[in-house]
Amino acid sequence: GLPPHTAGVRLLELAYRVIAPKGWEARITRADWPAVAAMPWVMMPEHSNSQQMLVEAFEQRGLDLPQKLIEADQASVITDLVASGVGLSLVREEIALAGRDEGRWVLWEPARLKTALWFIYPANRSQDALIQALLKVLGEVWDLDAAPVPSARPAGSSQQQASHSQA
């Protein structure tokens, strides 16, 4: 769930896709999860949202996390490494689809992992004028109609602070 003693507002659902070097299309077309787990990966740092999604996806299937060949913390570096043939990676769906359409890489179709972008804040500050003003603005900007959620989140989704979103 959300960290203890926090509350939050879910802003947006995000989907992530697995991308692979264009030359690996035949290799991944019929690949299953164990086969993909055995391939080299370009990954985000250990505590990033996408890394946590990968850990959960592989654990749910009884698999160890794939071998990390390279770690990078910027989406552009990761996508350049995949495009140059280094390995697989997990990236936001809009980036994955755009690169596929441009012929930079291919998608491994079986994986579409979902998460949510959250704005979280200390629960004991819920009535602060500043928090209330921020929630009002977020509601207008993000067209939200949901009430803040105290120290909880939907089962099976990862949280991520709005101010620390990774592209």
Tab-separated table of C-alpha atoms in Angstrom:
chain	number	residue	atom	x	y	z
A	1	GLY	CA	0.000	0.000	0.000
A	2	LEU	CA	0.926	3.597	0.388
A	3	PRO	CA	3.618	4.242	2.985
A	4	PRO	CA	2.292	4.304	6.576
A	5	HIS	CA	0.692	7.535	7.747
A	6	THR	CA	0.161	8.840	4.234
A	7	ALA	CA	-2.828	9.607	2.063
A	8	GLY	CA	-2.935	9.895	-1.691
A	9	VAL	CA	-4.839	10.637	-4.836
A	10	ARG	CA	-4.493	8.388	-7.859
A	11	LEU	CA	-3.728	10.629	-10.835
A	12	LEU	CA	-3.252	8.358	-13.822
A	13	GLU	CA	-2.986	4.729	-14.847
A	14	LEU	CA	0.200	3.914	-16.751
A	15	ALA	CA	1.027	0.881	-18.861
A	16	TYR	CA	4.524	-0.457	-19.512
A	17	ARG	CA	5.710	-2.738	-22.325
A	18	VAL	CA	8.769	-4.893	-22.929
A	19	ILE	CA	10.856	-3.739	-25.885
A	20	ALA	CA	13.546	-5.761	-27.648
A	21	PRO	CA	16.182	-5.009	-30.280
A	22	LYS	CA	14.748	-5.119	-33.796
A	23	GLY	CA	17.097	-7.956	-34.742
A	24	TRP	CA	15.636	-10.112	-31.965
A	25	GLU	CA	12.149	-10.324	-33.464
A	26	ALA	CA	12.402	-14.030	-34.362
A	27	ARG	CA	13.968	-14.740	-30.977
A	28	ILE	CA	11.154	-13.182	-28.936
A	29	THR	CA	8.082	-13.809	-31.098
A	30	ARG	CA	7.392	-17.191	-29.527
A	31	ALA	CA	9.333	-16.626	-26.303
A	32	ASP	CA	7.617	-17.339	-23.005
A	33	TRP	CA	8.342	-15.727	-19.635
A	34	PRO	CA	11.167	-18.146	-18.712
A	35	ALA	CA	12.841	-17.583	-22.100
A	36	VAL	CA	12.587	-13.813	-21.740
A	37	ALA	CA	13.940	-14.050	-18.184
A	38	ALA	CA	17.064	-15.762	-19.563
A	39	MET	CA	17.802	-12.910	-21.991
A	40	PRO	CA	19.962	-9.865	-21.147
A	41	TRP	CA	18.112	-6.824	-19.800
A	42	VAL	CA	18.703	-3.092	-19.519
A	43	MET	CA	17.043	-2.064	-16.257
A	44	MET	CA	16.222	0.949	-14.174
A	45	PRO	CA	17.731	1.255	-10.668
A	46	GLU	CA	16.569	-1.212	-8.019
A	47	HIS	CA	14.043	1.066	-6.307
A	48	SER	CA	12.420	2.461	-9.461
A	49	ASN	CA	8.789	1.799	-10.248
A	50	SER	CA	9.543	-0.117	-13.450
A	51	GLN	CA	12.086	-2.329	-11.663
A	52	GLN	CA	9.500	-3.128	-8.982
A	53	MET	CA	6.935	-4.010	-11.662
A	54	LEU	CA	9.427	-6.404	-13.264
A	55	VAL	CA	10.191	-8.028	-9.920
A	56	GLU	CA	6.459	-8.546	-9.271
A	57	ALA	CA	5.790	-9.862	-12.793
A	58	PHE	CA	8.558	-12.454	-12.586
A	59	GLU	CA	7.802	-13.416	-8.968
A	60	GLN	CA	4.131	-14.012	-9.848
A	61	ARG	CA	5.331	-16.562	-12.391
A	62	GLY	CA	7.783	-18.228	-10.019
A	63	LEU	CA	10.796	-16.828	-11.878
A	64	ASP	CA	13.903	-15.056	-10.678
A	65	LEU	CA	14.484	-11.532	-11.902
A	66	PRO	CA	16.302	-11.564	-15.262
A	67	GLN	CA	20.017	-11.018	-15.439
A	68	LYS	CA	20.709	-7.304	-15.480
A	69	LEU	CA	23.287	-6.570	-18.150
A	70	ILE	CA	23.249	-2.798	-17.728
A	71	GLU	CA	21.507	-0.371	-15.378
A	72	ALA	CA	20.478	3.088	-16.552
A	73	ASP	CA	18.313	5.756	-14.975
A	74	GLN	CA	17.114	7.689	-18.022
A	75	ALA	CA	14.508	6.450	-20.475
A	76	SER	CA	16.417	7.863	-23.455
A	77	VAL	CA	19.582	5.962	-22.496
A	78	ILE	CA	17.609	2.755	-21.991
A	79	THR	CA	15.814	3.016	-25.323
A	80	ASP	CA	19.067	3.829	-27.149
A	81	LEU	CA	20.681	0.733	-25.623
A	82	VAL	CA	17.760	-1.472	-26.679
A	83	ALA	CA	17.744	0.049	-30.167
A	84	SER	CA	21.471	-0.685	-30.480
A	85	GLY	CA	20.938	-4.376	-29.663
A	86	VAL	CA	22.066	-4.612	-26.033
A	87	GLY	CA	18.990	-6.243	-24.486
A	88	LEU	CA	15.367	-6.055	-23.442
A	89	SER	CA	13.803	-3.380	-21.274
A	90	LEU	CA	10.523	-2.253	-19.757
A	91	VAL	CA	9.373	1.224	-20.835
A	92	ARG	CA	6.182	3.263	-20.766
A	93	GLU	CA	3.717	2.132	-23.382
A	94	GLU	CA	3.629	5.383	-25.352
A	95	ILE	CA	7.429	5.268	-25.730
A	96	ALA	CA	7.340	1.569	-26.654
A	97	LEU	CA	4.682	2.046	-29.333
A	98	ALA	CA	6.307	5.144	-30.834
A	99	GLY	CA	9.697	3.395	-31.138
A	100	ARG	CA	8.084	0.312	-32.643
A	101	ASP	CA	6.263	2.460	-35.209
A	102	GLU	CA	9.557	4.188	-36.065
A	103	GLY	CA	11.235	0.801	-36.549
A	104	ARG	CA	13.654	1.250	-33.608
A	105	TRP	CA	12.673	-1.958	-31.748
A	106	VAL	CA	10.017	-4.645	-31.466
A	107	LEU	CA	7.580	-5.399	-28.653
A	108	TRP	CA	7.330	-8.613	-26.721
A	109	GLU	CA	3.561	-8.808	-26.938
A	110	PRO	CA	2.672	-10.997	-23.910
A	111	ALA	CA	3.666	-8.318	-21.389
A	112	ARG	CA	1.605	-5.224	-20.625
A	113	LEU	CA	2.177	-4.211	-17.021
A	114	LYS	CA	0.047	-1.557	-15.346
A	115	THR	CA	0.747	0.842	-12.527
A	116	ALA	CA	-0.584	4.167	-11.315
A	117	LEU	CA	0.826	7.632	-10.792
A	118	TRP	CA	-0.080	8.943	-7.331
A	119	PHE	CA	0.221	12.213	-5.454
A	120	ILE	CA	0.927	11.280	-1.831
A	121	TYR	CA	1.250	13.396	1.294
A	122	PRO	CA	1.401	12.952	5.101
A	123	ALA	CA	-2.039	11.909	6.366
A	124	ASN	CA	-1.698	14.153	9.412
A	125	ARG	CA	-1.569	17.163	7.064
A	126	SER	CA	-4.804	16.297	5.251
A	127	GLN	CA	-6.574	19.403	6.578
A	128	ASP	CA	-3.677	21.826	5.970
A	129	ALA	CA	-4.694	24.700	3.723
A	130	LEU	CA	-1.711	24.006	1.426
A	131	ILE	CA	-2.633	20.317	0.977
A	132	GLN	CA	-6.276	21.212	0.405
A	133	ALA	CA	-5.239	23.810	-2.210
A	134	LEU	CA	-2.949	21.278	-3.922
A	135	LEU	CA	-5.714	18.666	-3.973
A	136	LYS	CA	-8.099	21.204	-5.495
A	137	VAL	CA	-5.611	22.126	-8.239
A	138	LEU	CA	-4.763	18.458	-8.893
A	139	GLY	CA	-8.460	17.703	-9.165
A	140	GLU	CA	-8.875	20.409	-11.794
A	141	VAL	CA	-5.696	19.689	-13.755
A	142	TRP	CA	-6.088	15.899	-13.713
A	143	ASP	CA	-9.904	15.978	-13.933
A	144	LEU	CA	-10.195	13.878	-10.782
A	145	ASP	CA	-13.417	12.943	-9.089
A	146	ALA	CA	-12.002	10.506	-6.537
A	147	ALA	CA	-11.545	11.296	-2.856
A	148	PRO	CA	-8.087	10.944	-1.280
A	149	VAL	CA	-7.183	7.410	-0.224
A	150	PRO	CA	-5.601	6.949	3.240
A	151	SER	CA	-2.596	4.583	3.347
A	152	ALA	CA	-4.030	2.220	0.739
A	153	ARG	CA	-3.910	1.536	-2.977
A	154	PRO	CA	-5.606	-0.894	-5.327
A	155	ALA	CA	-4.276	-4.440	-5.029
A	156	GLY	CA	-1.656	-5.383	-7.589
A	157	SER	CA	-0.695	-1.860	-8.614
A	158	SER	CA	2.505	0.007	-7.804
A	159	GLN	CA	2.580	3.507	-6.391
A	160	GLN	CA	4.774	6.335	-7.459
A	161	GLN	CA	4.947	9.876	-6.133
A	162	ALA	CA	3.830	12.454	-8.655
A	163	SER	CA	6.904	14.564	-7.984
A	164	HIS	CA	9.230	11.637	-8.703
A	165	SER	CA	7.665	10.169	-11.823
A	166	GLN	CA	10.032	8.441	-14.220
A	167	ALA	CA	9.502	8.755	-17.969
